[in-house]
XYZ file of C-alpha atoms in Angstrom:
730
model
C 0.000 0.000 0.000
C 1.360 3.431 -0.974
C 1.158 6.457 1.276
C 1.655 10.086 0.272
C 1.569 13.524 1.840
C -0.857 15.927 0.229
C -1.651 19.602 0.833
C -4.663 19.861 3.123
C -7.300 22.540 2.484
C -7.663 24.764 5.510
C -10.962 24.206 7.291
C -12.021 27.333 9.176
C -12.817 27.025 12.822
C -15.333 29.071 14.743
C -18.529 30.694 13.486
C -19.181 30.781 9.744
C -21.057 33.196 7.523
C -24.783 32.666 8.080
C -26.600 35.385 6.134
C -26.308 38.873 4.646
C -28.112 42.117 5.392
C -28.477 45.179 3.168
C -28.772 48.507 4.984
C -29.820 51.784 3.341
C -30.043 54.841 5.557
C -30.398 52.762 8.712
C -33.172 50.547 7.359
C -32.643 46.857 6.648
C -33.839 45.559 3.265
C -34.496 41.873 2.577
C -35.380 40.020 -0.620
C -39.059 41.002 -0.529
C -38.483 44.673 0.319
C -38.516 47.611 -2.077
C -36.528 50.832 -1.820
C -38.405 53.731 -3.446
C -36.188 56.515 -4.781
C -36.811 59.505 -7.004
C -34.811 59.841 -10.227
C -31.444 61.616 -10.080
C -30.960 60.818 -6.421
C -28.357 59.061 -4.296
C -28.209 56.742 -1.287
C -25.477 54.901 0.543
C -25.741 51.134 0.712
C -24.040 48.994 3.345
C -23.754 45.202 3.156
C -23.273 43.363 6.432
C -22.511 39.717 7.019
C -23.888 37.923 10.071
C -22.061 34.889 11.443
C -23.657 31.770 12.864
C -23.079 33.071 16.404
C -24.932 36.306 15.598
C -21.866 38.534 15.455
C -20.883 40.721 12.498
C -18.523 39.216 9.945
C -15.341 40.972 8.874
C -16.027 41.380 5.167
C -12.660 43.012 4.482
C -11.339 39.477 4.064
C -14.247 38.382 1.865
C -14.978 38.516 -1.844
C -17.921 40.930 -2.158
C -19.903 41.542 -5.354
C -22.794 44.036 -5.444
C -24.662 44.561 -8.717
C -27.824 46.047 -10.192
C -30.004 43.999 -12.515
C -30.721 47.118 -14.586
C -28.059 49.796 -14.301
C -30.063 52.110 -16.552
C -32.567 52.366 -13.696
C -30.141 52.371 -10.766
C -26.405 51.795 -10.581
C -24.192 50.883 -7.642
C -20.449 51.498 -7.401
C -17.726 49.672 -5.455
C -18.279 51.769 -2.343
C -22.015 50.992 -2.305
C -23.239 54.333 -3.610
C -26.678 53.948 -5.239
C -27.556 56.339 -8.055
C -31.062 56.467 -9.548
C -31.163 57.323 -13.246
C -34.558 56.645 -14.798
C -37.991 55.366 -13.903
C -38.320 51.616 -13.507
C -37.710 48.568 -11.349
C -34.379 46.938 -10.677
C -32.956 44.461 -8.195
C -29.813 45.074 -6.154
C -27.981 41.805 -5.615
C -25.159 41.037 -3.208
C -22.923 37.945 -3.077
C -20.269 37.342 -0.407
C -17.701 34.529 -0.269
C -15.994 34.185 3.108
C -13.870 31.171 4.146
C -15.426 29.099 1.375
C -19.006 29.919 2.407
C -21.127 31.717 -0.210
C -24.196 33.730 0.786
C -26.353 36.110 -1.208
C -29.194 38.548 -0.704
C -31.121 41.120 -2.690
C -33.806 43.775 -2.591
C -35.808 45.700 -5.166
C -35.514 49.365 -6.075
C -38.434 51.315 -7.526
C -37.156 54.475 -9.184
C -39.921 56.952 -9.918
C -40.187 60.224 -11.774
C -42.868 62.465 -10.224
C -43.429 64.163 -13.570
C -44.640 60.835 -15.042
C -47.986 61.183 -13.312
C -50.149 63.939 -14.680
C -52.121 64.284 -11.488
C -52.452 62.311 -8.279
C -56.079 61.930 -7.179
C -57.259 60.349 -3.930
C -60.629 59.985 -2.233
C -61.015 60.410 1.527
C -63.919 59.501 3.799
C -63.917 58.075 7.344
C -66.180 55.107 6.528
C -65.794 54.571 2.779
C -63.675 51.534 1.872
C -61.196 52.620 -0.795
C -59.677 49.240 -1.630
C -59.490 47.404 -4.919
C -62.212 44.772 -5.207
C -64.114 45.773 -2.059
C -67.598 47.300 -2.441
C -67.612 51.054 -1.800
C -70.726 51.534 0.345
C -71.664 54.830 1.972
C -74.416 55.322 4.542
C -77.257 57.749 3.999
C -76.858 61.100 5.765
C -73.078 60.764 5.566
C -70.993 63.681 4.323
C -69.753 63.338 0.768
C -66.160 62.158 0.277
C -63.307 64.643 -0.118
C -61.182 64.655 -3.280
C -57.451 65.311 -2.869
C -55.606 66.699 -5.884
C -51.854 66.949 -6.435
C -50.629 67.991 -9.876
C -47.343 67.232 -11.628
C -47.944 69.829 -14.337
C -50.309 72.699 -14.985
C -53.833 71.393 -15.630
C -57.459 72.466 -15.597
C -59.873 70.201 -13.720
C -63.614 69.854 -14.280
C -65.132 67.794 -11.437
C -68.767 66.657 -11.329
C -70.584 64.551 -8.733
C -73.463 62.503 -10.168
C -76.154 60.231 -8.817
C -76.002 57.841 -11.752
C -79.053 55.851 -10.678
C -81.197 58.959 -10.443
C -79.519 60.646 -13.429
C -78.918 63.706 -11.286
C -76.035 66.174 -11.040
C -75.364 66.729 -7.335
C -72.484 69.176 -7.674
C -70.492 70.566 -10.587
C -67.310 72.403 -9.699
C -66.367 75.115 -12.183
C -63.311 74.471 -14.306
C -60.364 75.122 -12.004
C -56.745 75.745 -12.976
C -53.960 74.124 -10.978
C -50.300 75.010 -11.220
C -47.605 72.352 -11.514
C -46.844 70.868 -8.100
C -49.987 72.294 -6.507
C -51.898 70.340 -3.850
C -55.533 71.061 -3.086
C -58.760 69.600 -1.732
C -62.171 69.638 -3.404
C -65.280 69.170 -1.274
C -68.917 68.520 -2.078
C -71.410 70.347 0.145
C -74.212 68.660 2.036
C -74.893 65.043 2.883
C -75.834 61.932 0.952
C -79.635 61.716 0.963
C -80.746 59.572 -1.967
C -79.892 55.904 -2.570
C -78.141 54.881 -5.746
C -74.758 54.648 -7.383
C -72.684 57.820 -7.315
C -69.787 58.755 -9.550
C -67.286 61.597 -9.348
C -66.279 62.420 -12.924
C -62.962 64.192 -13.409
C -61.847 65.711 -16.701
C -58.219 66.842 -16.762
C -57.209 69.241 -19.522
C -53.502 69.834 -20.128
C -51.990 72.916 -21.727
C -51.490 71.069 -25.015
C -55.278 70.861 -25.310
C -55.688 67.141 -24.656
C -58.113 65.865 -22.027
C -57.683 62.916 -19.698
C -60.365 61.314 -17.552
C -60.741 59.636 -14.193
C -63.585 58.728 -11.836
C -64.433 57.520 -8.339
C -67.517 55.557 -7.264
C -69.601 54.871 -4.188
C -73.022 53.322 -3.578
C -75.804 54.159 -1.130
C -78.172 51.250 -0.589
C -81.926 51.656 -0.741
C -83.291 50.559 2.662
C -86.642 49.701 1.069
C -85.123 47.039 -1.189
C -84.204 43.770 0.499
C -81.194 41.810 -0.726
C -81.901 38.844 1.540
C -80.834 35.625 -0.158
C -78.864 37.621 -2.722
C -75.376 39.038 -3.010
C -74.734 42.528 -1.660
C -72.669 43.417 -4.715
C -74.901 42.075 -7.505
C -78.613 41.670 -6.895
C -82.014 42.267 -8.458
C -83.084 45.915 -8.404
C -86.452 47.661 -8.544
C -86.696 47.243 -12.326
C -86.087 43.490 -12.150
C -82.557 43.786 -13.521
C -79.263 43.236 -11.771
C -77.727 46.070 -9.774
C -73.926 46.025 -9.507
C -71.990 47.580 -6.631
C -68.482 48.590 -7.751
C -65.415 49.357 -5.700
C -64.216 52.942 -5.321
C -62.609 52.887 -8.793
C -65.568 51.302 -10.567
C -64.365 47.696 -10.747
C -67.352 45.364 -10.606
C -68.430 41.852 -11.410
C -68.274 41.543 -15.181
C -71.314 41.161 -17.428
C -70.569 37.777 -19.008
C -73.626 37.716 -21.272
C -71.656 38.297 -24.494
C -70.052 34.853 -24.207
C -71.215 32.221 -26.636
C -72.203 31.765 -30.256
C -73.418 34.960 -31.893
C -72.260 37.042 -28.962
C -74.449 35.236 -26.410
C -78.148 34.435 -26.272
C -78.393 33.586 -29.979
C -79.945 30.277 -31.028
C -77.613 27.745 -32.618
C -79.099 27.016 -36.048
C -80.030 23.630 -37.463
C -78.328 23.465 -40.852
C -79.816 21.109 -43.416
C -77.526 18.384 -44.781
C -76.335 18.691 -48.363
C -74.359 15.435 -48.240
C -75.235 12.249 -46.341
C -72.636 9.553 -45.766
C -72.689 5.916 -44.737
C -69.538 4.370 -43.239
C -67.254 2.418 -45.569
C -65.069 -0.580 -44.824
C -61.627 0.290 -43.491
C -60.442 3.834 -42.960
C -62.995 6.629 -43.403
C -60.677 9.642 -43.168
C -60.629 10.386 -46.905
C -64.290 9.420 -47.246
C -65.409 12.097 -44.771
C -62.776 14.670 -45.760
C -63.869 14.506 -49.400
C -67.441 15.288 -48.359
C -66.261 18.232 -46.255
C -64.241 19.520 -49.216
C -67.230 19.231 -51.562
C -69.355 21.303 -49.187
C -66.520 23.829 -48.945
C -66.890 24.426 -52.699
C -70.577 25.328 -52.368
C -71.677 28.976 -52.092
C -72.661 30.378 -48.702
C -76.284 31.232 -48.019
C -77.432 34.629 -46.775
C -77.037 33.299 -43.232
C -73.435 32.312 -43.926
C -73.781 28.525 -44.250
C -72.937 26.156 -47.077
C -74.627 23.133 -45.521
C -73.932 20.186 -43.273
C -72.302 16.820 -43.827
C -74.527 14.191 -42.226
C -72.751 11.105 -40.937
C -75.448 8.475 -40.731
C -75.477 5.940 -37.923
C -72.588 3.522 -37.909
C -68.892 3.192 -37.107
C -66.393 5.372 -38.981
C -62.775 4.321 -38.444
C -60.463 7.337 -38.761
C -56.688 6.966 -38.817
C -55.937 10.601 -39.630
C -57.451 14.022 -38.964
C -60.533 15.699 -40.363
C -59.963 19.319 -41.310
C -62.472 22.128 -41.679
C -60.777 25.226 -43.059
C -63.702 27.003 -44.734
C -66.594 28.964 -43.256
C -70.166 27.706 -43.217
C -69.715 23.945 -42.702
C -71.405 21.722 -40.124
C -70.363 18.130 -39.395
C -73.315 16.278 -37.901
C -73.963 12.757 -36.737
C -77.144 10.920 -35.841
C -76.635 10.685 -32.107
C -73.955 10.594 -29.438
C -75.450 7.560 -27.744
C -74.480 3.953 -28.412
C -75.890 2.903 -31.761
C -75.580 6.442 -33.124
C -72.724 7.917 -35.146
C -69.362 6.657 -33.841
C -66.009 8.046 -34.942
C -63.370 5.470 -34.014
C -59.909 7.062 -33.863
C -57.454 4.338 -34.860
C -53.673 4.229 -35.092
C -50.785 5.433 -32.965
C -50.355 8.960 -34.317
C -50.769 11.767 -31.787
C -53.138 14.292 -33.356
C -56.271 16.359 -33.184
C -59.063 14.218 -34.564
C -61.054 17.194 -35.894
C -59.076 20.334 -36.707
C -61.061 23.520 -37.348
C -58.661 26.243 -38.382
C -58.706 29.550 -40.217
C -55.933 30.931 -42.384
C -54.523 33.761 -40.270
C -54.879 35.856 -37.147
C -56.538 39.267 -37.372
C -54.183 41.812 -38.959
C -53.570 44.781 -36.697
C -53.502 48.215 -38.348
C -50.747 50.127 -36.515
C -51.586 53.424 -38.219
C -54.909 53.457 -36.353
C -53.340 53.194 -32.885
C -54.650 55.766 -30.420
C -53.953 55.954 -26.699
C -56.625 55.493 -24.060
C -57.023 58.810 -22.236
C -58.645 57.394 -19.107
C -56.201 57.314 -16.219
C -58.131 54.251 -15.026
C -60.571 52.015 -16.920
C -62.236 49.693 -14.387
C -62.733 45.991 -14.895
C -66.233 45.449 -16.261
C -66.314 48.728 -18.217
C -67.594 48.952 -21.788
C -66.852 52.662 -22.271
C -63.400 54.135 -22.871
C -62.030 57.540 -23.869
C -59.283 57.760 -26.484
C -57.093 60.634 -27.584
C -58.294 60.604 -31.184
C -61.320 58.647 -32.400
C -61.640 60.485 -35.719
C -60.558 57.429 -37.686
C -63.029 55.074 -36.002
C -66.630 54.199 -36.828
C -69.420 52.141 -35.279
C -68.947 48.531 -36.364
C -65.155 48.667 -36.441
C -63.408 45.577 -35.123
C -60.758 46.630 -32.628
C -58.260 45.375 -30.107
C -58.303 47.106 -26.737
C -54.735 46.779 -25.518
C -53.948 46.723 -21.823
C -50.240 47.198 -21.148
C -48.589 45.770 -18.041
C -45.191 47.308 -17.357
C -42.395 46.132 -15.065
C -43.717 48.293 -12.228
C -47.024 46.393 -12.418
C -45.208 43.046 -12.529
C -43.450 44.134 -9.344
C -46.706 45.300 -7.736
C -48.234 41.830 -8.155
C -45.053 40.129 -6.927
C -44.358 38.211 -10.100
C -40.717 39.280 -10.281
C -40.135 37.642 -6.900
C -41.556 34.129 -7.318
C -39.767 31.665 -5.076
C -37.394 29.272 -6.800
C -38.897 25.906 -7.617
C -37.905 23.549 -4.787
C -37.586 20.534 -7.098
C -36.157 19.958 -10.573
C -36.593 22.764 -13.068
C -36.225 26.511 -12.801
C -38.503 29.426 -11.996
C -38.961 32.075 -14.668
C -39.846 35.502 -13.299
C -42.459 37.345 -15.311
C -41.663 39.995 -17.901
C -43.986 42.860 -18.907
C -46.834 41.744 -21.181
C -50.070 43.012 -22.660
C -53.625 41.725 -22.856
C -55.598 42.307 -26.061
C -59.397 42.338 -25.879
C -61.132 41.552 -29.180
C -64.085 43.929 -29.441
C -66.528 45.725 -31.765
C -67.429 49.422 -31.482
C -71.173 49.813 -30.889
C -71.495 53.543 -30.124
C -69.432 56.728 -30.310
C -69.708 60.275 -29.011
C -66.630 62.298 -29.868
C -63.639 60.490 -28.397
C -65.832 58.360 -26.126
C -66.254 54.807 -27.426
C -68.657 52.058 -26.335
C -67.665 48.426 -26.872
C -69.811 45.346 -27.424
C -68.380 43.482 -24.417
C -66.719 44.588 -21.185
C -63.010 44.803 -20.468
C -62.004 42.069 -18.022
C -58.947 43.781 -16.496
C -58.519 47.334 -15.284
C -56.365 49.544 -17.498
C -54.291 51.914 -15.376
C -51.947 54.619 -16.624
C -49.326 53.977 -13.949
C -49.081 50.323 -14.961
C -48.572 51.205 -18.638
C -52.020 52.424 -19.700
C -53.742 51.207 -22.816
C -54.510 51.807 -26.463
C -57.079 51.088 -29.156
C -56.250 49.702 -32.583
C -58.309 48.525 -35.542
C -57.773 45.184 -37.202
C -58.768 43.471 -40.424
C -60.235 40.007 -40.093
C -59.845 38.222 -43.406
C -58.228 35.055 -42.106
C -60.623 33.707 -39.481
C -63.408 31.340 -40.464
C -66.905 31.290 -38.968
C -70.284 29.555 -38.826
C -68.873 26.102 -38.069
C -70.559 23.346 -36.096
C -69.785 19.837 -34.813
C -72.738 17.950 -33.331
C -74.410 14.674 -32.394
C -71.316 12.457 -32.522
C -69.760 9.791 -30.319
C -65.957 9.457 -30.431
C -63.843 6.574 -29.112
C -60.041 6.405 -29.287
C -58.162 3.127 -29.674
C -55.203 2.574 -27.353
C -52.784 -0.071 -26.117
C -54.156 -1.434 -22.820
C -50.844 -3.105 -21.980
C -49.122 0.223 -21.241
C -49.557 1.362 -17.670
C -48.137 3.750 -15.106
C -48.482 4.513 -11.416
C -47.255 8.122 -11.235
C -49.721 10.905 -10.498
C -48.348 14.408 -11.079
C -44.819 13.215 -10.415
C -45.650 11.275 -7.272
C -45.586 7.509 -7.117
C -49.076 6.059 -6.805
C -50.273 2.763 -5.403
C -52.289 1.509 -8.367
C -51.490 0.967 -12.023
C -53.658 2.777 -14.567
C -53.728 2.674 -18.387
C -51.260 5.257 -19.707
C -50.742 4.737 -23.444
C -50.157 8.088 -25.186
C -49.590 7.017 -28.779
C -53.069 7.849 -30.008
C -55.349 10.804 -30.774
C -54.885 13.415 -28.053
C -57.660 15.968 -28.674
C -61.074 15.430 -30.211
C -61.875 18.932 -31.528
C -59.443 21.843 -31.805
C -60.688 25.270 -32.898
C -58.257 28.034 -33.817
C -58.676 31.261 -35.794
C -62.436 30.732 -35.611
C -65.439 32.805 -34.545
C -69.150 32.042 -34.200
C -68.906 28.276 -33.950
C -70.266 25.517 -31.739
C -69.747 21.995 -30.497
C -72.836 20.276 -29.101
C -73.908 16.793 -28.120
C -70.476 15.226 -28.504
C -69.238 12.503 -26.170
C -65.654 11.259 -26.135
C -63.630 8.420 -24.627
C -59.912 7.744 -24.114
C -58.342 11.010 -25.252
C -55.042 12.222 -23.843
C -55.627 15.985 -23.694
C -59.053 17.461 -24.447
C -62.495 16.897 -25.853
C -62.540 20.534 -27.015
C -59.668 23.010 -27.084
C -60.427 26.612 -28.029
C -57.310 28.308 -29.391
C -56.194 31.911 -29.244
C -57.702 34.358 -31.740
C -60.961 32.431 -31.344
C -64.180 34.001 -30.045
C -67.953 33.587 -29.746
C -67.901 29.809 -29.270
C -70.551 27.650 -27.583
C -69.763 24.164 -26.279
C -72.825 22.475 -24.813
C -74.240 19.118 -23.763
C -70.864 17.408 -24.150
C -69.221 14.707 -22.045
C -65.823 13.065 -21.882
C -64.824 9.919 -20.000
C -61.891 7.634 -19.261
C -58.834 9.581 -20.342
C -55.898 7.390 -21.339
C -52.559 9.044 -20.586
C -49.891 9.493 -17.989
C -51.392 11.604 -15.213
C -49.042 14.566 -15.416
C -48.702 18.095 -16.762
C -50.253 18.974 -20.115
C -52.718 16.061 -20.013
C -56.410 15.681 -19.244
C -57.760 19.205 -19.838
C -61.211 18.186 -21.168
C -62.478 21.720 -21.853
C -59.442 23.914 -22.478
C -59.988 27.605 -23.235
C -57.348 29.870 -24.758
C -59.708 32.254 -26.570
C -62.357 34.663 -25.334
C -66.139 35.012 -25.214
C -66.643 31.235 -25.044
C -69.586 29.565 -23.284
C -69.290 25.986 -22.021
C -72.618 24.776 -20.655
C -73.965 21.479 -19.381
C -70.608 19.724 -19.800
C -69.572 16.642 -17.841
C -66.184 14.999 -17.397
C -64.511 12.189 -15.468
C -60.842 11.376 -14.711
C -59.614 14.852 -15.645
C -56.702 16.746 -14.156
C -57.934 20.246 -14.964
C -61.524 19.719 -16.060
C -62.626 23.268 -16.879
C -59.423 25.181 -17.452
C -58.303 28.550 -18.807
C -54.799 29.037 -20.180
C -52.271 31.849 -19.623
C -52.960 35.511 -20.427
C -56.417 34.833 -21.829
C -58.224 38.156 -22.206
C -61.739 36.916 -21.422
C -64.507 36.903 -20.542
C -65.418 33.199 -20.671
C -68.122 31.127 -18.940
C -68.565 27.599 -17.575
C -72.272 27.097 -16.781
C -74.007 24.080 -15.209
C -70.929 21.874 -15.566
C -69.751 18.935 -13.470
C -66.521 17.000 -13.023
C -66.069 13.751 -11.118
C -63.081 11.557 -10.258
C -60.750 14.543 -10.615
C -56.989 14.205 -10.214
C -56.583 17.969 -9.839
C -58.707 21.117 -9.953
C -60.585 23.206 -12.482
C -58.806 26.534 -12.620
C -57.168 29.375 -14.400
C -53.952 27.464 -14.951
C -51.222 30.060 -15.059
C -49.923 33.562 -15.661
C -52.853 35.921 -15.313
C -55.886 35.030 -17.389
C -58.796 37.347 -16.676
C -62.569 37.363 -16.464
C -63.996 33.852 -16.264
C -67.252 32.760 -14.605
C -67.794 29.350 -12.971
C -71.584 29.399 -12.695
C -73.254 26.432 -10.942
C -70.189 24.248 -11.474
C -69.857 21.096 -9.376
C -66.203 20.189 -8.931
C -62.944 21.275 -7.339
C -62.074 24.857 -8.335
C -58.830 26.612 -7.379
C -58.180 30.285 -8.219
C -54.915 31.237 -6.576
C -51.251 32.142 -6.677
C -49.653 28.979 -8.080
C -46.190 30.263 -7.246
C -43.292 28.314 -8.726
C -45.434 25.522 -10.177
C -44.730 24.861 -13.838
C -41.671 27.172 -13.848
C -43.561 30.133 -12.412
C -47.335 29.967 -12.937
C -47.846 32.657 -10.300
C -51.166 34.477 -10.075
C -53.249 32.337 -12.386
C -56.456 34.340 -12.677
C -57.910 37.764 -11.946
C -61.464 39.100 -11.919
C -62.883 35.569 -11.803
C -66.335 34.841 -10.393
C -67.550 31.596 -8.859
C -71.341 31.676 -8.494
C -73.389 29.028 -6.664
C -70.625 26.454 -7.034
C -70.475 23.116 -5.211
C -67.636 20.931 -3.889
C -64.208 22.417 -2.984
C -63.219 26.022 -3.642
C -60.031 28.047 -3.281
C -60.238 31.718 -4.225
C -57.600 34.344 -3.445
C -57.256 38.020 -4.342
C -54.384 38.954 -6.636
C -52.860 42.406 -6.086
C -54.407 45.181 -8.259
C -57.499 43.036 -9.003
C -60.100 40.812 -7.321
C -61.778 37.414 -7.516
C -65.312 36.789 -6.248
C -66.628 33.660 -4.490
C -70.395 33.978 -4.060
C -72.857 31.327 -2.918
C -70.464 28.389 -2.600
C -71.648 25.200 -0.908
C -68.962 22.717 0.073
C -65.499 23.075 1.523
C -62.943 25.850 1.422
C -59.820 24.194 0.075
C -56.287 24.860 1.233
C -54.388 27.133 -1.160
C -50.840 26.368 -2.236
C -49.585 29.585 -0.627
C -48.688 30.775 1.914
C -46.624 27.789 2.998
C -43.557 27.148 5.167
C -41.439 27.615 2.034
C -43.089 30.926 1.073
C -44.698 32.547 4.088
C -45.758 35.781 2.392
C -49.447 36.320 3.044
C -52.052 36.266 0.258
C -55.429 37.888 0.664
C -58.654 35.956 0.363
C -60.951 36.803 -2.525
C -64.279 38.511 -1.909
C -66.276 35.698 -0.265
C -69.996 36.014 0.330
C -72.805 33.639 1.316
C -70.464 30.714 1.946
C -72.602 27.658 2.709
C -75.719 28.933 0.959
C -76.582 29.526 -2.683
C -77.857 32.950 -3.698
C -80.496 34.261 -6.060
C -80.654 34.450 -9.018
C -79.679 30.826 -9.540
C -77.484 31.623 -12.538
C -75.591 34.889 -12.944
C -74.987 34.340 -16.671
C -78.627 33.540 -17.394
C -79.864 36.616 -15.532
C -77.324 38.792 -17.339
C -78.612 37.461 -20.657
C -82.190 38.246 -19.659
C -81.176 41.757 -18.623
C -79.452 42.417 -21.942
C -81.739 40.642 -24.396
C -85.112 40.362 -22.591
C -85.884 37.042 -24.340
C -82.558 35.371 -25.106
C -82.169 31.836 -26.390
C -80.635 29.809 -23.563
C -80.556 26.324 -25.102
């Protein structure tokens, strides 16, 4: 045996480096703290090391690195001097290596420019709740709120207090000039006497001649009208229609009635067949596709349809995909029950069985872009002001763009998601925008009314918004799939035991080499899927893609998924578009039964739906989708901060409503928005966060009437009745 003498690495004795502390001006900043600093300013930063015995470390013997994530916003030099340069968010990061031990810490810096904000407006009242997503009630005989004004530049303000319900001007202040940097208070004489919804309208004219707009809201309840058995914030009023109670900035429960075929409440037509097929021996893919193609060559009727392809009763083996790429075609069977029309998806190719797809997304017209001149557009609003509406007309198709800048990302905490504790990384969010697909229905000057509400507040300090026209030559419409039963072939010998990455106790069938989705719609509008039942898919019965709107999915069921039970599988009704209605749908063995994808603009609706034998929850799945209604849905529903899941899902949904739901419910409030849980019967589930790993508190959503359903039974149905008087609900 050989022996040798080797150099031994020195092992330090005594206390070691335990953690780091940033100190700015005598205040300690940790990883979740934010230092606010005006542009062109300075501060001295100190970095301290704390040893395991609690004493200060001597960092003169350590390797110390301090850096700024964005030096254009704030820089830091070797001596720790912080210099703020321009408006924005950055992160100051420190790393220390001492005796072989490496520790790091960080904090955020919010650099602001006071000239960025035209005017700072705030409402004050001793009893009025001025919080996002909380109803702004005021008692009768109370004094009116006080309006605080602080200007960044010279402006002229026109302020008017209205009783909107009574269509009455309570007080109109004369146009008042304010100098740059001036602070003042505006009062409204007297006391609140009449019930109703009140609004303080504020028009802000700048010296360049442009006007900007803002508003505040409060509601005085009518003591003669009982809301017993109803919600306090949306209930039947004297005229038999719903009354909505907004928060102090006008955010309210959204009107979801524009969801569905034809813009909601429009009957799905019965289109006469122009071709009838019987099944043939062997594969029927070409047999059916040829019929679809022949109908595609026919002219469209005045109602927009070419005709339907009728698949008579029998079994149609399909090894490929059926494609509908032309408007006005319906694919119809003779029943979803056994003995009806059965599509049998054969083979091992992963695919969509029925692919409905247009040619191209809407083409934005950048030359028509005009900025929104409201300092705040509340969630649920249909009316916006723009700087220049001269190029717009009633009937124009438009995108309402809601920008979300890095300061907003920071405000909702999505630049500070905890690192994923298992394999895989966490991706912090970057700024993004939501685009709402709308039609102009009314115009007065630069004030524009839209066909459907905006499902996320648009706020100037978070990036503001804009309006832009688009041309829509590439999407197809007037498409239907109905009265069909679909079964997928699979290999029953392939099994697995894992459930979402965890080892299970039982083996289940997990073959994935087969058709994964029954019906996929993309670049489509005004279409439907009804009376379709499916078995053994991997992903979805129906997936609604982006750039797809005005879709109805009804009276559909899906059973017995065949796949590994893990991410990306078993999303029976998967929404990525907007203004979709899913009603009377049923599913078993799903992971996310009724699910909305990331950054979906909304609104969307699930009505009278049920899921059983769930492996996970129905939910907004990740990264801030907005404006969905779960109305009389029976199944597990989770609306929450999903944190590091899936590489950083974070706040998954905002401005969601659960109405008269049953089973298990989680609903939390995301910063800058709200979610509403009204009339839930069942259990309150445990949210993912806070947890021992991430102890930061999350607020509950607005919960009301937990343990008891409310009236009306269905929010969506009542909203349809209010808008259309006699809508078609079937």
